[in-house]
Amino acid sequence: MNTPVRSRITAAFTDAGTTGSLCATDIDTGAAITLGADTPVSTASVHKLCLVATLYREAAAGRIDPTTPLDIPAGGRAPGPTGLAVMRDAARLSLRDLASLAIAVSDNAAADLLWDHIGLDTVNATMNALGLTRTIAVHNQAGLYATMVTDTGRSGPAALVDPAAVARLTVLDPTRTNRSTPRDMAALLTAIWRDEVCEGPWGDELRAVLGVQAWSHRLASGFPFDDVHVSGKTGTLPTLRHEAGVVEYPDGGRYAVAVFTRAASTAATLPAADAAIGRAARIAVDALRATGPRA
């Protein structure tokens, strides 16, 4: 990657009060823009990409029927701010509808029902089979939150903006939690869009599920055009803001982008840090388009 592009991406992170790493890949040519792309990162909810990709790979292999309904009791759900995690009544949903909730609104309860049904070992084996050997799940969403309670001594949400408490969070240490690298996450998305995870209708449905995310304040903010489609999955933990996704242009250009950031501030709301993800991604994709055959 040329120095001006690297400098602009680094400046986008620095100006927002963050550090960051990135991998952007042209899905069709393999050309890539990278910055710290092999740095291990705590994936947070970005790991739901691995979970949902595994569901559809297992479906394509005939080992899982994603239309299988699950009965979901009202109690005992993983904590979270959206979806089934905040709903009060019992429900009944198919595996693939749970996958849609896990992606669209990052529903932790829906994701954990999938984790329980599929198994961490199956997800890890799938990533390994795809060559993503640095992408490893250690715990489900409930397990992740349980470590935060342990690390903060049940001090509640206030602890998650206390710098001393945040420093104790093991979920911020990629050696002790769900982890990957920007290169692995961009490679996973590339494989999904190339039909290398699963083919035919299952591949089409997987990509459709990844296109329903509700949040537009990170990756999509860098591509504010009606004819450019952004699919993706965010991930958030104290000081961490991430997104991995695919940007598709009307001329056929397709770019897998994974951006991981860490903020100096422990504040829960940092719009500049969110926007830096879109800004960095746009710089990288623009650079790929300027050197590719569609430029």
Short mmCIF file of C-alpha atoms in Angstrom, two decimals:
data_model
loop_
_atom_site.label_atom_id
_atom_site.label_comp_id
_atom_site.label_asym_id
_atom_site.label_seq_id
_atom_site.Cartn_x
_atom_site.Cartn_y
_atom_site.Cartn_z
CA MET A 1 0.00 0.00 0.00
CA ASN A 2 1.39 3.41 -0.90
CA THR A 3 2.38 5.78 1.89
CA PRO A 4 -0.21 8.53 1.16
CA VAL A 5 -3.12 6.08 1.49
CA ARG A 6 -1.68 4.60 4.69
CA SER A 7 -1.19 8.10 6.10
CA ARG A 8 -4.75 9.15 5.29
CA ILE A 9 -6.24 6.06 6.93
CA THR A 10 -4.07 6.53 10.01
CA ALA A 11 -5.07 10.19 10.16
CA ALA A 12 -8.77 9.26 10.00
CA PHE A 13 -8.31 7.11 13.10
CA THR A 14 -6.11 9.61 14.91
CA ASP A 15 -8.43 12.56 14.27
CA ALA A 16 -11.25 10.57 15.89
CA GLY A 17 -9.20 9.77 18.99
CA THR A 18 -8.73 6.13 18.08
CA THR A 19 -6.18 3.64 16.87
CA GLY A 20 -7.23 1.26 14.16
CA SER A 21 -6.46 -1.61 11.84
CA LEU A 22 -7.97 -2.39 8.45
CA CYS A 23 -8.09 -4.78 5.55
CA ALA A 24 -9.94 -3.90 2.36
CA THR A 25 -9.97 -6.42 -0.50
CA ASP A 26 -11.27 -6.26 -4.05
CA ILE A 27 -13.36 -9.44 -4.04
CA ASP A 28 -12.82 -10.09 -7.75
CA THR A 29 -9.14 -9.18 -8.24
CA GLY A 30 -7.73 -9.94 -4.79
CA ALA A 31 -6.01 -6.54 -4.59
CA ALA A 32 -5.84 -5.33 -0.99
CA ILE A 33 -5.24 -2.24 1.13
CA THR A 34 -4.05 -3.08 4.64
CA LEU A 35 -3.08 -1.39 7.87
CA GLY A 36 -2.19 -3.68 10.76
CA ALA A 37 -4.23 -6.37 9.02
CA ASP A 38 -2.61 -9.25 10.91
CA THR A 39 -3.01 -7.69 14.35
CA PRO A 40 -5.17 -9.90 16.61
CA VAL A 41 -8.34 -8.13 17.75
CA SER A 42 -11.21 -8.83 20.12
CA THR A 43 -14.07 -9.27 17.68
CA ALA A 44 -17.07 -8.54 19.96
CA SER A 45 -20.27 -8.97 17.91
CA VAL A 46 -18.41 -9.09 14.60
CA HIS A 47 -17.96 -12.77 15.45
CA LYS A 48 -21.64 -13.25 14.67
CA LEU A 49 -20.52 -13.23 11.02
CA CYS A 50 -18.67 -16.48 11.71
CA LEU A 51 -21.69 -17.93 13.49
CA VAL A 52 -24.16 -17.14 10.71
CA ALA A 53 -21.74 -18.20 7.96
CA THR A 54 -21.39 -21.56 9.73
CA LEU A 55 -25.17 -21.97 9.92
CA TYR A 56 -25.48 -21.62 6.15
CA ARG A 57 -22.42 -23.77 5.40
CA GLU A 58 -23.93 -26.52 7.55
CA ALA A 59 -27.26 -26.05 5.77
CA ALA A 60 -25.61 -26.39 2.36
CA ALA A 61 -23.95 -29.62 3.54
CA GLY A 62 -27.31 -31.00 4.68
CA ARG A 63 -26.33 -31.15 8.34
CA ILE A 64 -28.72 -28.42 9.54
CA ASP A 65 -32.15 -27.34 8.37
CA PRO A 66 -32.23 -23.57 8.94
CA THR A 67 -36.02 -23.57 8.83
CA THR A 68 -36.08 -25.63 12.05
CA PRO A 69 -38.15 -23.74 14.64
CA LEU A 70 -36.98 -23.26 18.21
CA ASP A 71 -39.23 -22.61 21.18
CA ILE A 72 -37.77 -19.67 23.12
CA PRO A 73 -38.81 -19.29 26.78
CA ALA A 74 -39.34 -15.82 28.15
CA GLY A 75 -36.57 -16.21 30.71
CA GLY A 76 -32.92 -17.18 30.65
CA ARG A 77 -31.94 -15.15 27.60
CA ALA A 78 -28.53 -13.61 27.00
CA PRO A 79 -28.40 -9.93 27.99
CA GLY A 80 -28.42 -7.19 25.41
CA PRO A 81 -30.13 -3.97 24.30
CA THR A 82 -32.05 -5.29 21.27
CA GLY A 83 -34.25 -8.04 19.89
CA LEU A 84 -35.19 -11.11 21.92
CA ALA A 85 -32.85 -9.96 24.65
CA VAL A 86 -35.34 -7.23 25.64
CA MET A 87 -38.60 -8.96 24.70
CA ARG A 88 -40.85 -10.18 27.50
CA ASP A 89 -42.80 -13.12 26.13
CA ALA A 90 -42.05 -16.60 24.87
CA ALA A 91 -41.46 -16.89 21.12
CA ARG A 92 -40.96 -19.45 18.36
CA LEU A 93 -38.55 -18.68 15.55
CA SER A 94 -36.59 -20.61 12.93
CA LEU A 95 -32.81 -20.83 13.00
CA ARG A 96 -32.53 -18.59 9.96
CA ASP A 97 -34.83 -15.97 11.47
CA LEU A 98 -32.65 -16.01 14.58
CA ALA A 99 -29.70 -15.42 12.26
CA SER A 100 -31.47 -12.41 10.77
CA LEU A 101 -31.99 -10.95 14.25
CA ALA A 102 -28.37 -11.63 15.21
CA ILE A 103 -27.20 -9.64 12.19
CA ALA A 104 -29.89 -6.98 11.77
CA VAL A 105 -29.91 -5.69 15.35
CA SER A 106 -27.02 -7.68 16.86
CA ASP A 107 -29.47 -9.62 19.05
CA ASN A 108 -27.39 -11.44 21.66
CA ALA A 109 -30.21 -13.74 22.74
CA ALA A 110 -30.84 -14.84 19.15
CA ALA A 111 -27.12 -15.38 18.62
CA ASP A 112 -26.80 -17.53 21.73
CA LEU A 113 -29.65 -19.76 20.63
CA LEU A 114 -27.63 -20.34 17.47
CA TRP A 115 -24.39 -20.83 19.42
CA ASP A 116 -26.14 -23.45 21.54
CA HIS A 117 -27.63 -25.22 18.51
CA ILE A 118 -24.52 -25.16 16.31
CA GLY A 119 -21.74 -25.27 18.90
CA LEU A 120 -18.56 -23.24 19.30
CA ASP A 121 -16.48 -26.19 18.11
CA THR A 122 -18.39 -26.35 14.83
CA VAL A 123 -17.95 -22.63 14.22
CA ASN A 124 -14.23 -22.86 14.98
CA ALA A 125 -13.86 -25.92 12.75
CA THR A 126 -15.61 -24.07 9.93
CA MET A 127 -13.28 -21.10 10.22
CA ASN A 128 -10.29 -23.44 10.24
CA ALA A 129 -11.58 -25.27 7.14
CA LEU A 130 -11.82 -21.90 5.38
CA GLY A 131 -8.18 -21.17 6.27
CA LEU A 132 -9.06 -18.56 8.88
CA THR A 133 -6.82 -20.05 11.53
CA ARG A 134 -6.61 -16.89 13.63
CA THR A 135 -10.38 -16.63 14.01
CA ILE A 136 -11.43 -18.38 17.22
CA ALA A 137 -14.56 -18.29 19.37
CA VAL A 138 -13.99 -18.76 23.11
CA HIS A 139 -17.46 -18.07 24.48
CA ASN A 140 -21.00 -17.18 23.46
CA GLN A 141 -22.60 -13.79 24.16
CA ALA A 142 -23.76 -14.73 27.65
CA GLY A 143 -20.27 -15.97 28.45
CA LEU A 144 -18.75 -12.77 27.17
CA TYR A 145 -21.03 -10.67 29.36
CA ALA A 146 -20.36 -12.92 32.35
CA THR A 147 -16.65 -12.13 32.16
CA MET A 148 -17.47 -8.43 32.21
CA VAL A 149 -19.54 -8.86 35.37
CA THR A 150 -16.70 -10.79 36.97
CA ASP A 151 -14.09 -8.23 35.94
CA THR A 152 -16.08 -5.21 37.16
CA GLY A 153 -17.34 -6.74 40.39
CA ARG A 154 -21.02 -6.30 39.47
CA SER A 155 -20.65 -2.54 39.49
CA GLY A 156 -23.14 -2.19 36.67
CA PRO A 157 -23.01 -0.09 33.48
CA ALA A 158 -21.25 2.78 35.25
CA ALA A 159 -18.14 0.64 35.55
CA LEU A 160 -17.89 0.37 31.78
CA VAL A 161 -16.93 4.02 31.44
CA ASP A 162 -14.54 3.96 34.42
CA PRO A 163 -11.00 3.77 32.96
CA ALA A 164 -9.78 1.64 35.86
CA ALA A 165 -12.61 -0.84 35.43
CA VAL A 166 -12.24 -0.93 31.65
CA ALA A 167 -8.56 -1.73 32.06
CA ARG A 168 -9.56 -4.93 33.88
CA LEU A 169 -11.85 -6.25 31.13
CA THR A 170 -10.54 -9.50 29.72
CA VAL A 171 -12.89 -9.16 26.73
CA LEU A 172 -10.59 -6.43 25.44
CA ASP A 173 -7.64 -8.85 25.37
CA PRO A 174 -7.71 -10.86 22.13
CA THR A 175 -5.77 -13.69 23.74
CA ARG A 176 -8.64 -14.29 26.21
CA THR A 177 -11.82 -13.77 24.20
CA ASN A 178 -13.37 -14.22 20.75
CA ARG A 179 -10.76 -13.05 18.31
CA SER A 180 -9.69 -12.65 14.71
CA THR A 181 -7.70 -10.28 12.49
CA PRO A 182 -8.84 -7.75 9.89
CA ARG A 183 -7.34 -9.93 7.17
CA ASP A 184 -9.27 -13.00 8.32
CA MET A 185 -12.56 -11.12 8.51
CA ALA A 186 -12.10 -9.62 5.05
CA ALA A 187 -11.20 -13.11 3.78
CA LEU A 188 -14.38 -14.57 5.30
CA LEU A 189 -16.52 -11.97 3.56
CA THR A 190 -14.64 -12.49 0.31
CA ALA A 191 -15.33 -16.23 0.56
CA ILE A 192 -19.03 -15.60 1.22
CA TRP A 193 -19.36 -13.33 -1.82
CA ARG A 194 -17.39 -15.77 -3.99
CA ASP A 195 -19.70 -18.68 -3.04
CA GLU A 196 -16.80 -20.44 -1.32
CA VAL A 197 -18.64 -20.75 2.01
CA CYS A 198 -21.80 -22.14 0.41
CA GLU A 199 -23.21 -22.09 -3.10
CA GLY A 200 -26.53 -21.58 -4.83
CA PRO A 201 -29.64 -20.58 -2.88
CA TRP A 202 -27.89 -20.94 0.48
CA GLY A 203 -25.15 -18.53 -0.60
CA ASP A 204 -27.75 -16.08 -1.90
CA GLU A 205 -29.69 -16.28 1.35
CA LEU A 206 -26.56 -15.84 3.47
CA ARG A 207 -25.65 -12.66 1.60
CA ALA A 208 -29.23 -11.42 1.92
CA VAL A 209 -29.12 -11.96 5.70
CA LEU A 210 -25.86 -10.03 5.93
CA GLY A 211 -27.50 -7.16 4.05
CA VAL A 212 -30.19 -6.39 6.62
CA GLN A 213 -28.12 -4.74 9.35
CA ALA A 214 -29.96 -1.75 10.80
CA TRP A 215 -26.94 0.34 11.77
CA SER A 216 -25.64 2.87 9.22
CA HIS A 217 -23.40 5.01 11.43
CA ARG A 218 -20.12 3.15 10.85
CA LEU A 219 -19.11 1.44 7.61
CA ALA A 220 -22.12 2.61 5.61
CA SER A 221 -21.53 6.23 6.63
CA GLY A 222 -18.54 6.31 4.28
CA PHE A 223 -20.70 5.39 1.27
CA PRO A 224 -23.78 7.66 1.35
CA PHE A 225 -25.06 6.78 -2.11
CA ASP A 226 -28.43 5.28 -3.02
CA ASP A 227 -26.84 2.95 -5.60
CA VAL A 228 -24.05 1.63 -3.35
CA HIS A 229 -25.07 -1.28 -1.11
CA VAL A 230 -23.30 -1.99 2.18
CA SER A 231 -23.70 -5.28 4.04
CA GLY A 232 -22.00 -5.74 7.37
CA LYS A 233 -21.81 -6.52 11.04
CA THR A 234 -20.77 -4.16 13.79
CA GLY A 235 -19.09 -5.04 17.06
CA THR A 236 -18.95 -2.93 20.20
CA LEU A 237 -17.34 -3.23 23.63
CA PRO A 238 -15.99 -0.53 25.96
CA THR A 239 -13.47 1.51 23.89
CA LEU A 240 -13.91 -0.90 20.91
CA ARG A 241 -15.91 -0.07 17.78
CA HIS A 242 -15.68 -2.35 14.76
CA GLU A 243 -17.37 -3.28 11.55
CA ALA A 244 -16.73 -5.82 8.81
CA GLY A 245 -18.77 -5.76 5.64
CA VAL A 246 -18.99 -5.68 1.87
CA VAL A 247 -19.41 -2.57 -0.27
CA GLU A 248 -21.02 -3.16 -3.68
CA TYR A 249 -21.00 -0.54 -6.47
CA PRO A 250 -23.42 -0.42 -9.42
CA ASP A 251 -20.53 -1.04 -11.85
CA GLY A 252 -19.97 -4.47 -10.30
CA GLY A 253 -17.16 -3.52 -7.96
CA ARG A 254 -17.25 -5.55 -4.72
CA TYR A 255 -15.02 -4.84 -1.74
CA ALA A 256 -14.70 -6.71 1.54
CA VAL A 257 -13.69 -4.33 4.33
CA ALA A 258 -12.87 -5.06 7.98
CA VAL A 259 -12.15 -2.12 10.29
CA PHE A 260 -11.32 -2.49 13.99
CA THR A 261 -10.78 0.48 16.30
CA ARG A 262 -9.97 1.27 19.91
CA ALA A 263 -10.72 4.68 21.41
CA ALA A 264 -8.64 6.51 24.00
CA SER A 265 -11.86 7.63 25.70
CA THR A 266 -14.06 5.21 27.63
CA ALA A 267 -17.21 7.23 26.82
CA ALA A 268 -20.06 5.07 25.57
CA THR A 269 -21.02 7.53 22.83
CA LEU A 270 -18.29 8.70 20.45
CA PRO A 271 -19.81 9.66 17.07
CA ALA A 272 -16.42 10.65 15.67
CA ALA A 273 -15.05 7.17 16.36
CA ASP A 274 -18.03 5.57 14.63
CA ALA A 275 -17.64 7.83 11.61
CA ALA A 276 -13.91 7.09 11.39
CA ILE A 277 -14.75 3.51 10.42
CA GLY A 278 -16.67 4.72 7.37
CA ARG A 279 -14.03 7.31 6.55
CA ALA A 280 -11.15 4.83 6.68
CA ALA A 281 -13.10 2.29 4.64
CA ARG A 282 -13.90 4.89 1.98
CA ILE A 283 -10.25 5.89 1.66
CA ALA A 284 -9.27 2.25 1.19
CA VAL A 285 -12.02 1.42 -1.29
CA ASP A 286 -11.37 4.59 -3.29
CA ALA A 287 -7.71 3.56 -3.53
CA LEU A 288 -8.67 0.09 -4.75
CA ARG A 289 -11.04 1.53 -7.33
CA ALA A 290 -8.42 4.01 -8.56
CA THR A 291 -6.02 1.19 -9.43
CA GLY A 292 -8.51 -1.44 -10.59
CA PRO A 293 -9.99 -2.07 -14.03
CA ARG A 294 -13.26 -0.29 -13.13
CA ALA A 295 -11.59 3.03 -12.22
#
